[in-house]
Short mmCIF file of C-alpha atoms in Angstrom, two decimals:
data_model
loop_
_atom_site.label_atom_id
_atom_site.label_comp_id
_atom_site.label_asym_id
_atom_site.label_seq_id
_atom_site.Cartn_x
_atom_site.Cartn_y
_atom_site.Cartn_z
CA MET O 1 -0.10 -0.02 -0.22
CA THR O 2 1.32 3.61 -0.68
CA ASP O 3 2.14 5.98 1.97
CA LEU O 4 0.33 8.65 0.05
CA ALA O 5 -3.15 9.75 0.99
CA ILE O 6 -3.09 11.53 -2.21
CA GLU O 7 -1.19 11.64 -5.37
CA LEU O 8 -1.77 13.68 -8.48
CA LYS O 9 0.81 13.30 -11.28
CA ARG O 10 0.83 15.27 -14.14
CA VAL O 11 -2.95 16.32 -14.02
CA GLY O 12 -4.13 18.70 -16.69
CA LYS O 13 -7.56 20.05 -17.21
CA ARG O 14 -8.30 22.35 -19.83
CA TYR O 15 -11.37 25.02 -20.01
CA PRO O 16 -12.04 27.88 -22.64
CA TYR O 17 -10.54 30.45 -20.22
CA PHE O 18 -8.97 28.44 -17.57
CA ALA O 19 -6.52 25.54 -17.43
CA LEU O 20 -5.20 23.29 -14.92
CA ASP O 21 -1.41 22.76 -16.03
CA ASN O 22 0.95 19.81 -14.79
CA ILE O 23 -0.15 19.56 -11.40
CA HIS O 24 2.00 17.58 -9.04
CA LEU O 25 0.51 17.25 -5.35
CA GLU O 26 1.38 14.48 -2.69
CA VAL O 27 -0.20 14.64 0.75
CA PRO O 28 1.29 11.38 2.88
CA HIS O 29 -1.05 9.80 5.55
CA GLY O 30 -1.47 11.40 8.67
CA GLN O 31 -0.71 14.84 7.27
CA ILE O 32 -2.54 18.05 7.04
CA MET O 33 -2.16 19.82 3.61
CA GLY O 34 -3.18 23.36 3.25
CA LEU O 35 -3.68 24.29 -0.38
CA ILE O 36 -3.31 28.08 -0.71
CA GLY O 37 -4.43 30.01 -3.66
CA PRO O 38 -5.98 33.15 -4.67
CA ASN O 39 -9.64 33.10 -5.93
CA GLY O 40 -9.88 31.40 -9.39
CA ALA O 41 -6.33 29.87 -8.72
CA GLY O 42 -7.63 26.08 -9.50
CA LYS O 43 -8.14 25.04 -5.87
CA SER O 44 -11.62 23.84 -6.21
CA THR O 45 -10.94 22.30 -10.17
CA THR O 46 -8.00 20.15 -8.32
CA ILE O 47 -10.21 19.17 -5.39
CA ARG O 48 -12.97 18.34 -7.76
CA ILE O 49 -10.63 16.27 -9.83
CA LEU O 50 -9.17 14.29 -6.78
CA MET O 51 -12.86 13.72 -5.83
CA GLY O 52 -13.80 12.20 -9.02
CA LEU O 53 -16.28 14.89 -9.69
CA VAL O 54 -14.54 16.21 -12.66
CA GLN O 55 -12.71 14.16 -15.03
CA GLN O 56 -9.13 15.16 -15.71
CA ASP O 57 -7.76 15.50 -19.57
CA CYS O 58 -4.45 14.04 -18.31
CA GLY O 59 -2.49 12.63 -15.59
CA ASP O 60 -3.19 10.37 -12.82
CA VAL O 61 -5.04 10.63 -9.86
CA ARG O 62 -4.65 8.33 -6.96
CA VAL O 63 -6.79 8.81 -3.53
CA LEU O 64 -6.00 6.35 -0.95
CA GLY O 65 -4.75 4.25 -3.51
CA ARG O 66 -7.52 4.40 -5.76
CA ARG O 67 -7.63 5.66 -9.10
CA MET O 68 -9.81 8.39 -10.09
CA PRO O 69 -12.37 8.77 -11.02
CA ALA O 70 -12.41 5.45 -11.89
CA GLU O 71 -12.50 3.63 -8.68
CA GLN O 72 -14.38 6.93 -6.79
CA ILE O 73 -16.85 4.81 -5.39
CA ALA O 74 -14.54 2.61 -3.52
CA ALA O 75 -12.45 5.58 -2.50
CA LYS O 76 -15.48 7.84 -1.12
CA TRP O 77 -16.44 5.55 1.46
CA ASP O 78 -13.31 6.82 3.26
CA ILE O 79 -13.21 10.27 2.14
CA GLY O 80 -15.14 12.99 4.13
CA PHE O 81 -15.84 15.93 1.31
CA ALA O 82 -17.09 19.29 2.46
CA SER O 83 -16.99 22.29 0.02
CA GLU O 84 -18.02 25.94 0.58
CA ASP O 85 -20.58 25.61 -2.22
CA MET O 86 -22.09 22.44 -0.90
CA ARG O 87 -25.60 22.66 0.29
CA LEU O 88 -27.87 20.45 2.45
CA TYR O 89 -31.65 20.21 1.82
CA GLU O 90 -33.19 23.34 3.22
CA GLY O 91 -36.51 21.67 4.09
CA MET O 92 -35.32 18.97 6.14
CA THR O 93 -33.59 18.99 9.62
CA ILE O 94 -30.20 18.22 10.82
CA GLU O 95 -31.38 14.93 12.25
CA TRP O 96 -32.91 13.77 8.86
CA HIS O 97 -29.52 14.75 7.40
CA MET O 98 -27.88 12.64 10.28
CA ASN O 99 -30.15 9.75 9.55
CA PHE O 100 -29.52 9.93 5.82
CA ILE O 101 -25.88 9.75 6.14
CA ARG O 102 -26.09 6.99 8.97
CA SER O 103 -28.09 4.85 6.55
CA ILE O 104 -25.33 4.91 4.18
CA TYR O 105 -22.23 4.63 6.23
CA PRO O 106 -21.69 1.86 8.69
CA ASN O 107 -19.03 3.71 10.21
CA TRP O 108 -21.53 6.18 11.57
CA ASP O 109 -20.40 7.44 15.14
CA ALA O 110 -23.78 8.32 16.77
CA PRO O 111 -22.11 9.36 20.04
CA TYR O 112 -19.42 11.40 18.56
CA ALA O 113 -22.23 13.14 16.39
CA GLN O 114 -24.11 14.01 19.51
CA LEU O 115 -20.92 15.26 21.09
CA LEU O 116 -20.43 17.44 17.68
CA LEU O 117 -24.09 18.71 18.19
CA LYS O 118 -23.45 20.17 21.35
CA ARG O 119 -19.84 21.47 20.60
CA PHE O 120 -20.97 23.13 17.98
CA GLY O 121 -24.32 24.69 19.41
CA LEU O 122 -26.60 22.69 17.16
CA ARG O 123 -30.06 21.22 17.56
CA ALA O 124 -30.98 18.35 15.91
CA GLU O 125 -34.41 19.18 15.01
CA GLN O 126 -33.54 22.41 13.49
CA LYS O 127 -34.13 22.83 9.77
CA ILE O 128 -31.23 23.62 7.56
CA LYS O 129 -33.23 26.91 5.88
CA GLY O 130 -33.13 28.23 9.52
CA LEU O 131 -29.63 28.08 10.06
CA SER O 132 -27.02 30.69 9.88
CA HIS O 133 -23.96 30.12 7.33
CA GLY O 134 -21.77 29.29 10.31
CA GLN O 135 -24.45 26.75 11.51
CA ARG O 136 -24.73 25.23 7.92
CA VAL O 137 -20.80 24.77 7.71
CA LYS O 138 -20.95 23.19 11.12
CA ALA O 139 -23.84 20.81 10.34
CA THR O 140 -22.03 19.69 6.87
CA LEU O 141 -18.85 19.11 8.91
CA LEU O 142 -20.55 17.31 11.56
CA LEU O 143 -22.10 14.84 9.07
CA VAL O 144 -18.49 14.48 7.37
CA LEU O 145 -16.67 13.70 10.63
CA ALA O 146 -19.25 11.91 12.36
CA ARG O 147 -18.62 9.09 9.46
CA ARG O 148 -15.01 8.72 10.71
CA PRO O 149 -13.11 9.15 7.17
CA ARG O 150 -9.67 8.36 6.72
CA LEU O 151 -9.24 11.21 4.61
CA LEU O 152 -10.84 14.86 4.78
CA VAL O 153 -11.18 16.95 1.92
CA LEU O 154 -12.29 20.43 2.63
CA ASP O 155 -12.43 23.00 -0.05
CA GLU O 156 -12.87 26.41 1.68
CA PRO O 157 -14.73 25.40 4.58
CA THR O 158 -14.04 28.55 6.62
CA THR O 159 -15.02 31.03 3.98
CA GLY O 160 -17.41 33.46 5.37
CA LEU O 161 -17.15 32.23 8.99
CA ASP O 162 -16.99 34.45 11.91
CA PRO O 163 -13.64 34.15 14.03
CA VAL O 164 -15.42 31.97 16.82
CA ALA O 165 -16.79 29.70 14.24
CA ARG O 166 -13.56 29.32 12.52
CA HIS O 167 -11.94 28.78 15.55
CA GLU O 168 -14.51 26.11 16.68
CA ILE O 169 -13.96 24.20 13.07
CA LEU O 170 -10.07 24.46 13.29
CA ARG O 171 -10.27 23.08 16.78
CA GLU O 172 -12.36 20.14 15.66
CA LEU O 173 -10.00 19.29 12.71
CA THR O 174 -6.81 19.71 14.81
CA ALA O 175 -8.66 17.03 17.24
CA VAL O 176 -9.54 14.60 14.38
CA MET O 177 -5.81 14.37 13.63
CA THR O 178 -5.23 12.97 16.94
CA ASP O 179 -5.86 9.64 15.19
CA GLU O 180 -2.29 9.35 13.12
CA GLY O 181 -4.07 7.45 10.34
CA ARG O 182 -6.14 10.26 8.88
CA SER O 183 -5.43 12.91 6.76
CA ILE O 184 -6.40 16.41 5.64
CA LEU O 185 -6.24 18.37 2.52
CA PHE O 186 -7.72 21.84 3.23
CA SER O 187 -7.98 24.50 0.84
CA SER O 188 -8.49 28.27 1.66
CA HIS O 189 -7.06 31.62 0.49
CA ASN O 190 -7.24 32.61 4.29
CA THR O 191 -3.52 31.90 4.95
CA GLN O 192 -4.10 32.10 8.78
CA ASP O 193 -6.49 29.33 8.90
CA VAL O 194 -3.87 27.19 6.92
CA GLU O 195 -1.11 28.20 8.90
CA GLN O 196 -2.71 27.45 12.18
CA ILE O 197 -3.29 23.80 11.29
CA SER O 198 -1.28 22.68 8.44
CA ASP O 199 1.89 20.34 8.35
CA GLN O 200 2.40 20.95 4.68
CA ILE O 201 1.49 23.71 2.60
CA THR O 202 1.18 23.90 -1.52
CA PHE O 203 0.54 27.33 -3.26
CA ILE O 204 -1.47 27.23 -6.50
CA ASP O 205 -2.08 30.33 -8.84
CA ARG O 206 -3.47 30.48 -12.20
CA GLY O 207 -3.79 26.74 -12.74
CA ARG O 208 -0.23 25.90 -11.64
CA ILE O 209 1.42 24.65 -8.40
CA ILE O 210 3.98 27.33 -7.76
CA ASP O 211 5.59 25.88 -4.57
CA SER O 212 4.85 22.86 -1.79
CA MET O 213 6.67 22.07 1.08
CA ASP O 214 6.70 21.84 5.03
CA LYS O 215 5.06 24.71 6.64
CA GLU O 216 8.32 24.94 8.98
CA ALA O 217 10.53 24.97 6.18
CA TYR O 218 8.72 27.67 4.43
CA LEU O 219 8.80 29.95 7.82
CA ASP O 220 12.52 28.70 8.03
CA ARG O 221 13.79 29.64 4.80
CA TRP O 222 11.83 32.72 3.94
CA ARG O 223 13.35 36.14 5.14
CA ARG O 224 12.97 39.84 4.13
CA LEU O 225 16.22 42.00 4.46
CA ARG O 226 15.73 45.57 4.75
CA LEU O 227 18.94 47.37 3.07
CA GLU O 228 20.37 50.60 2.87
CA VAL O 229 22.10 51.05 -0.31
CA PRO O 230 24.48 54.33 -0.88
CA LEU O 231 24.32 55.77 -4.00
CA GLY O 232 26.37 54.19 -6.94
CA ILE O 233 26.25 50.66 -5.38
CA ALA O 234 24.57 47.68 -7.12
CA LEU O 235 23.46 45.08 -5.17
CA PRO O 236 24.82 41.59 -6.18
CA ALA O 237 22.60 38.94 -7.43
CA LEU O 238 22.51 36.39 -4.85
CA PRO O 239 21.15 32.69 -5.05
CA GLY O 240 18.17 32.47 -2.97
CA ILE O 241 16.95 35.97 -3.49
CA ILE O 242 14.00 36.10 -5.52
CA GLY O 243 13.39 39.87 -5.60
CA ILE O 244 14.48 43.17 -4.84
CA ARG O 245 12.38 46.42 -4.61
CA GLN O 246 14.22 49.31 -4.00
CA ASP O 247 13.03 52.70 -3.39
CA GLY O 248 16.03 55.45 -3.52
CA ARG O 249 18.62 54.50 -0.92
CA LEU O 250 16.24 51.70 0.79
CA ALA O 251 15.86 48.24 -0.83
CA ILE O 252 14.07 45.32 0.35
CA ALA O 253 15.28 41.77 -0.79
CA THR O 254 13.15 38.72 -0.41
CA ALA O 255 15.06 35.23 -0.02
CA ASN O 256 13.22 32.00 -0.37
CA VAL O 257 16.20 30.20 0.55
CA PHE O 258 17.79 32.43 3.32
CA ALA O 259 21.63 31.80 4.53
CA PRO O 260 23.19 33.92 6.95
CA ASP O 261 26.06 34.73 4.73
CA MET O 262 23.61 36.69 2.46
CA ALA O 263 23.82 39.63 4.76
CA ASN O 264 27.86 39.53 4.80
CA GLU O 265 27.68 39.35 0.76
CA TYR O 266 25.37 42.58 0.83
CA GLU O 267 27.67 44.33 3.49
CA SER O 268 30.64 43.60 1.45
CA SER O 269 28.89 45.19 -1.70
CA GLY O 270 28.81 48.22 0.09
CA ALA O 271 25.09 47.96 1.38
CA ARG O 272 23.99 47.98 5.06
CA VAL O 273 21.63 45.49 6.21
CA LYS O 274 19.23 47.40 8.55
CA SER O 275 17.12 44.28 9.58
CA ILE O 276 16.30 40.72 8.77
CA GLU O 277 12.82 39.76 9.52
CA THR O 278 11.06 36.55 9.30
CA MET O 279 7.77 36.38 7.15
CA THR O 280 4.29 35.58 7.72
CA LEU O 281 2.69 32.78 5.53
CA GLU O 282 0.58 35.22 3.95
CA GLU O 283 3.80 37.27 2.81
CA ILE O 284 5.48 34.32 1.65
CA PHE O 285 2.31 33.42 -0.16
CA VAL O 286 1.93 36.81 -1.78
CA ALA O 287 5.72 37.19 -2.71
CA ASN O 288 5.46 33.39 -4.25
CA VAL O 289 2.62 34.50 -6.48
CA GLU O 290 3.75 37.56 -7.49
CA ARG O 291 7.39 35.70 -8.24
CA SER O 292 5.46 33.20 -10.33
CA ARG O 293 3.63 35.34 -12.28
CA GLU O 294 6.57 37.74 -13.11
CA GLU O 295 8.30 34.32 -14.34
CA VAL O 296 5.49 33.36 -16.58
CA GLU O 297 5.14 36.75 -17.96
CA ALA O 298 8.94 37.03 -18.62
CA MET Z 1 -23.63 -1.34 -9.28
CA ASN Z 2 -23.63 0.11 -5.60
CA SER Z 3 -27.44 -0.91 -5.25
CA PRO Z 4 -27.73 -0.04 -1.40
CA VAL Z 5 -26.65 3.55 -1.76
CA ILE Z 6 -28.50 4.05 -5.07
CA ARG Z 7 -31.80 2.42 -3.18
CA THR Z 8 -30.86 5.00 -0.33
CA LEU Z 9 -30.84 7.79 -2.73
CA ILE Z 10 -34.09 6.70 -4.48
CA LEU Z 11 -35.89 6.52 -1.19
CA LYS Z 12 -34.61 9.77 -0.20
CA ASP Z 13 -36.07 11.38 -3.48
CA TRP Z 14 -39.42 9.67 -2.74
CA ARG Z 15 -39.40 10.95 0.83
CA LEU Z 16 -38.69 14.53 -0.03
CA HIS Z 17 -41.41 14.23 -2.80
CA ARG Z 18 -44.00 12.35 -0.92
CA LEU Z 19 -46.27 15.52 -0.94
CA HIS Z 20 -46.26 15.60 -4.59
CA ILE Z 21 -47.14 12.24 -5.32
CA ILE Z 22 -50.02 12.25 -2.67
CA LEU Z 23 -51.30 15.68 -4.20
CA SER Z 24 -51.21 14.15 -7.67
CA LEU Z 25 -53.22 10.64 -6.28
CA VAL Z 26 -55.52 12.89 -4.73
CA ALA Z 27 -56.02 15.01 -7.96
CA SER Z 28 -56.32 11.98 -10.06
CA GLY Z 29 -58.81 10.44 -7.49
CA ALA Z 30 -60.77 13.58 -7.53
CA ALA Z 31 -61.08 13.49 -11.47
CA LEU Z 32 -62.26 9.81 -11.00
CA LEU Z 33 -64.85 10.96 -8.78
CA VAL Z 34 -66.30 13.69 -11.16
CA LEU Z 35 -66.33 11.02 -13.94
CA GLN Z 36 -68.80 9.21 -12.00
CA PHE Z 37 -71.39 11.72 -12.60
CA ARG Z 38 -73.21 10.53 -15.83
CA ASN Z 39 -73.22 13.72 -18.21
CA GLU Z 40 -71.16 14.81 -20.82
CA ALA Z 41 -69.88 17.90 -18.76
CA ALA Z 42 -68.54 15.79 -16.07
CA PHE Z 43 -67.09 13.35 -18.36
CA VAL Z 44 -65.19 16.25 -20.32
CA ILE Z 45 -64.08 18.03 -16.86
CA GLY Z 46 -62.80 14.93 -15.42
CA SER Z 47 -60.91 13.66 -18.30
CA VAL Z 48 -59.34 16.81 -18.54
CA TRP Z 49 -58.45 16.96 -14.93
CA LEU Z 50 -57.27 13.64 -15.04
CA PHE Z 51 -54.60 14.48 -17.80
CA VAL Z 52 -53.84 18.11 -16.24
CA SER Z 53 -52.97 16.37 -12.89
CA LEU Z 54 -50.59 14.15 -14.68
CA ILE Z 55 -49.33 16.77 -17.22
CA VAL Z 56 -48.65 19.24 -14.12
CA LEU Z 57 -46.61 16.32 -12.10
CA GLY Z 58 -44.76 15.09 -15.55
CA SER Z 59 -43.68 18.83 -15.57
CA MET Z 60 -43.04 19.58 -11.91
CA LEU Z 61 -41.24 16.48 -10.93
CA PRO Z 62 -38.08 16.90 -13.20
CA VAL Z 63 -37.51 20.44 -12.08
CA SER Z 64 -38.12 19.69 -8.42
CA ASN Z 65 -36.15 16.32 -8.35
CA VAL Z 66 -33.29 17.25 -10.83
CA ILE Z 67 -32.98 20.85 -11.43
CA ASN Z 68 -33.66 22.12 -8.14
CA GLU Z 69 -30.91 19.59 -6.45
CA ARG Z 70 -28.56 20.98 -8.90
CA LYS Z 71 -29.72 24.97 -8.54
CA LYS Z 72 -29.59 24.46 -4.66
CA GLN Z 73 -26.34 22.82 -4.80
CA SER Z 74 -27.55 19.71 -2.81
CA VAL Z 75 -25.90 17.66 -5.84
CA VAL Z 76 -22.33 18.46 -4.38
CA PHE Z 77 -23.46 16.83 -1.16
CA LEU Z 78 -24.90 13.75 -2.91
CA MET Z 79 -21.92 13.46 -5.04
CA SER Z 80 -19.36 13.35 -1.93
CA LEU Z 81 -21.30 10.10 -0.96
CA PRO Z 82 -20.13 6.79 -2.46
CA VAL Z 83 -21.57 7.00 -6.04
CA SER Z 84 -20.47 7.67 -9.31
CA ALA Z 85 -22.09 10.20 -11.86
CA LEU Z 86 -23.79 7.48 -13.51
CA GLN Z 87 -25.40 5.74 -10.24
CA TYR Z 88 -26.49 9.12 -9.48
CA ALA Z 89 -28.21 9.58 -12.91
CA VAL Z 90 -29.77 6.06 -12.09
CA SER Z 91 -31.12 7.01 -8.89
CA LYS Z 92 -32.37 10.31 -10.25
CA VAL Z 93 -34.35 8.40 -13.61
CA VAL Z 94 -35.32 5.60 -11.40
CA SER Z 95 -36.75 7.99 -8.45
CA THR Z 96 -38.19 10.48 -11.07
CA ILE Z 97 -39.94 7.86 -13.24
CA GLY Z 98 -41.18 5.74 -10.30
CA MET Z 99 -42.70 9.02 -9.06
CA PHE Z 100 -44.35 9.82 -11.86
CA LEU Z 101 -45.45 6.06 -12.85
CA ALA Z 102 -46.82 5.44 -9.48
CA PRO Z 103 -49.94 8.16 -10.03
CA TRP Z 104 -49.83 7.43 -13.81
CA GLY Z 105 -50.31 4.05 -13.60
CA ALA Z 106 -52.83 4.16 -11.01
CA SER Z 107 -54.77 6.84 -13.14
CA ALA Z 108 -54.30 4.73 -16.04
CA VAL Z 109 -55.44 1.60 -14.49
CA ALA Z 110 -58.48 3.12 -12.94
CA ALA Z 111 -59.45 5.01 -15.74
CA THR Z 112 -59.38 1.79 -17.69
CA ILE Z 113 -61.71 -0.22 -15.14
CA PHE Z 114 -63.72 2.96 -14.95
CA ALA Z 115 -64.37 2.73 -18.70
CA LEU Z 116 -64.70 -1.10 -18.71
CA SER Z 117 -67.31 -1.10 -15.87
CA ARG Z 118 -69.61 1.64 -17.35
CA ARG Z 119 -72.36 0.16 -19.42
CA ASP Z 120 -73.07 3.67 -21.06
CA ILE Z 121 -69.23 3.78 -22.38
CA PRO Z 122 -68.26 1.29 -25.01
CA ASN Z 123 -65.16 -0.63 -24.31
CA GLY Z 124 -63.96 0.09 -27.88
CA ILE Z 125 -62.49 3.48 -26.21
CA VAL Z 126 -60.04 1.41 -23.95
CA PRO Z 127 -57.42 1.64 -26.61
CA PHE Z 128 -57.75 5.40 -27.23
CA ILE Z 129 -57.53 5.93 -23.41
CA LEU Z 130 -54.24 3.77 -23.27
CA ILE Z 131 -52.83 5.82 -26.26
CA LEU Z 132 -53.97 9.09 -24.35
CA PHE Z 133 -52.16 8.05 -21.35
CA GLY Z 134 -49.13 7.39 -23.28
CA LEU Z 135 -48.56 10.85 -24.29
CA PRO Z 136 -47.81 12.41 -20.88
CA LEU Z 137 -45.38 9.45 -20.21
CA VAL Z 138 -43.55 10.31 -23.24
CA GLY Z 139 -43.63 14.18 -22.56
CA PHE Z 140 -42.72 13.35 -19.00
CA CYS Z 141 -39.60 11.38 -20.18
CA LEU Z 142 -38.34 13.91 -22.65
CA VAL Z 143 -38.59 16.73 -19.75
CA ALA Z 144 -36.95 14.46 -17.44
CA GLY Z 145 -34.27 13.49 -19.90
CA THR Z 146 -33.49 17.07 -20.72
CA ALA Z 147 -33.28 18.12 -17.14
CA LEU Z 148 -30.79 15.44 -16.54
CA ILE Z 149 -28.61 16.23 -19.65
CA SER Z 150 -28.79 19.57 -19.64
CA GLU Z 151 -28.94 20.59 -15.95
CA SER Z 152 -30.71 23.67 -17.07
CA GLU Z 153 -33.96 25.26 -15.85
CA GLY Z 154 -34.18 27.05 -18.93
CA TRP Z 155 -34.00 24.03 -21.41
CA THR Z 156 -36.35 21.97 -18.89
CA ILE Z 157 -38.92 24.65 -19.03
CA SER Z 158 -38.45 24.93 -22.89
CA ALA Z 159 -38.99 21.12 -23.23
CA THR Z 160 -42.17 21.48 -20.92
CA ILE Z 161 -43.63 24.05 -22.96
CA VAL Z 162 -42.94 21.98 -26.34
CA CYS Z 163 -44.33 18.81 -24.98
CA ASN Z 164 -47.44 20.79 -23.37
CA SER Z 165 -47.96 22.54 -26.41
CA SER Z 166 -47.97 19.27 -28.72
CA TYR Z 167 -50.40 17.11 -26.92
CA GLY Z 168 -53.44 19.14 -28.52
CA LEU Z 169 -52.09 18.63 -31.88
CA ILE Z 170 -51.10 14.90 -31.33
CA TYR Z 171 -54.61 14.33 -29.82
CA TYR Z 172 -55.99 16.09 -32.74
CA PHE Z 173 -54.34 13.75 -35.15
CA ILE Z 174 -55.15 10.28 -33.10
CA VAL Z 175 -58.68 11.46 -33.08
CA ARG Z 176 -58.95 12.06 -36.62
CA ASN Z 177 -57.44 8.74 -37.49
CA PRO Z 178 -60.43 6.57 -38.52
CA ALA Z 179 -58.85 3.31 -37.47
CA ILE Z 180 -58.94 4.68 -34.00
CA ASN Z 181 -62.10 6.89 -33.97
CA GLY Z 182 -64.15 4.25 -35.94
CA ALA Z 183 -63.49 1.62 -32.87
CA PHE Z 184 -64.83 4.33 -30.28
CA LYS Z 185 -68.09 2.64 -30.25
CA SER Z 186 -67.13 -0.92 -30.23
CA PRO Z 187 -68.66 -3.08 -27.74
CA THR Z 188 -64.93 -4.69 -27.11
CA PRO Z 189 -61.65 -2.97 -27.53
CA VAL Z 190 -60.09 -3.16 -30.87
CA TRP Z 191 -56.31 -3.45 -30.97
CA SER Z 192 -56.15 -2.53 -34.92
CA PRO Z 193 -52.46 -2.05 -36.52
CA PRO Z 194 -52.64 1.59 -35.87
CA VAL Z 195 -53.73 1.28 -32.19
CA LEU Z 196 -50.83 -1.16 -31.66
CA MET Z 197 -48.41 0.94 -33.53
CA ILE Z 198 -48.96 4.13 -31.77
CA LEU Z 199 -48.79 2.28 -28.28
CA ALA Z 200 -45.38 0.54 -29.45
CA GLY Z 201 -44.40 3.99 -30.77
CA GLU Z 202 -45.08 5.64 -27.35
CA ALA Z 203 -43.19 2.85 -25.49
CA LEU Z 204 -40.17 2.98 -27.87
CA ALA Z 205 -40.07 6.68 -27.70
CA ALA Z 206 -40.27 6.79 -23.75
CA GLY Z 207 -37.52 3.84 -23.83
CA LEU Z 208 -35.26 5.96 -26.45
CA ILE Z 209 -35.43 8.98 -24.36
CA MET Z 210 -34.37 7.01 -21.31
CA GLY Z 211 -31.60 5.17 -23.01
CA LEU Z 212 -30.26 8.22 -24.58
CA THR Z 213 -30.15 9.94 -21.24
CA PHE Z 214 -28.24 7.15 -19.56
CA TYR Z 215 -25.76 7.13 -22.68
CA LEU Z 216 -25.16 10.69 -22.66
CA GLN Z 217 -24.99 10.90 -18.91
CA SER Z 218 -22.27 7.95 -18.72
CA ARG Z 219 -20.32 10.35 -21.09
CA LYS Z 220 -20.19 13.20 -19.15
CA ARG Z 221 -16.84 14.13 -17.85
CA GLU Z 222 -17.83 16.87 -15.41
CA PHE Z 223 -20.34 16.49 -13.06
CA VAL Z 224 -20.79 19.45 -10.69
#
């Protein structure tokens, strides 16, 4: 058995105004992968392909060792999928939905479902049409979690939620991961949410994966160097520096593979290093997207 | 086929639409009650009522059971379950057809028994009744097939309009066929070649539309 929960190789999908191009994505078992991208980047298309809801034009997709979309039925028994655009039946109650899911999944964990109802502040007899957006998301997540899936695929689950609801949901997702056999793929354009729970992070933009690595590696390797550059001094091109923005005597160099020697190199060229700053995931994401777009346009 | 899940999806559709089915059965029952009055006005009103209730159900079910599920995005929820697109289509076709066939079949049987049991109505009208009942069935298949394939409310409404406006025209040509109207007053049902051909044509059309629906559905590369 493969040690990957999700494996996409050279996956492509073409639409008239958008193309998913040569997507490689690997999520090991027991890991939380955050898929970050701006709106329209291809996150939902990628997720729909790996769920077997959209068929790729080329490439191989395996989820829990099953080929998608051909073996989607077998795979979906162990996948809990929730997306921002997923809606439950408005005229029916949460309890009706719980009974419906329980009639399909033998692994349905009724005590856990009751616990989640309590934790999320939901009442089983509530009709879906009477729920707020946050409550609907929680109800959907309850239906997904209580079937005890090995893999959770969540497409923008926290979009539009208030901070308290987001916190409740992220806490529950983190709790799910106490079982080491479980894996989560979590897409969002909210880097804070992803940073909070993910082990690994993949950036996607304009249908291409632009970077993918361990979260800690991102935070360790990316730095911003604030420099003072006297007139007449040209900054050297250093490996690992992906961009320099200069405004008069002040310059900001962004490193995606930071090495302490970089400061010495700049100092010896005549510049003065004013500070070396760590970057937030959001800053890393934006810098990554900008670099990728510049490369494509060049 | 993942039959337990398909069966669950079908039962779910029946539960969600049971009010439609009950209302249609009540309307058909009321129409049959009106037909019990032995005068021409009651016969015309009862017959029209009976067919209108079936036509309304046949137009409403595909929109309610197929289009609304897409429009309201519940289809994403269903497709997260262990089913393929084809299995979902199978469940939709079976549940939608089943929900229509139950009141349709009950009405067709009741109308046939009604005609056979009434001494003032010649039994020769029975083939004509069955031909008439075939029309909303074919129309329903066309509307349901359009809904499943196009997934578009606009196309489904267009198909409904085309079907509903064709019934009168088709009725006109059937009634004018001497092989059919000539047998109205016969004391026994006359299964003439034109009658059998029309009945076979209706069955074939319904089967072809549904077969084409399954075929096109199985070739879809994107489902939600």
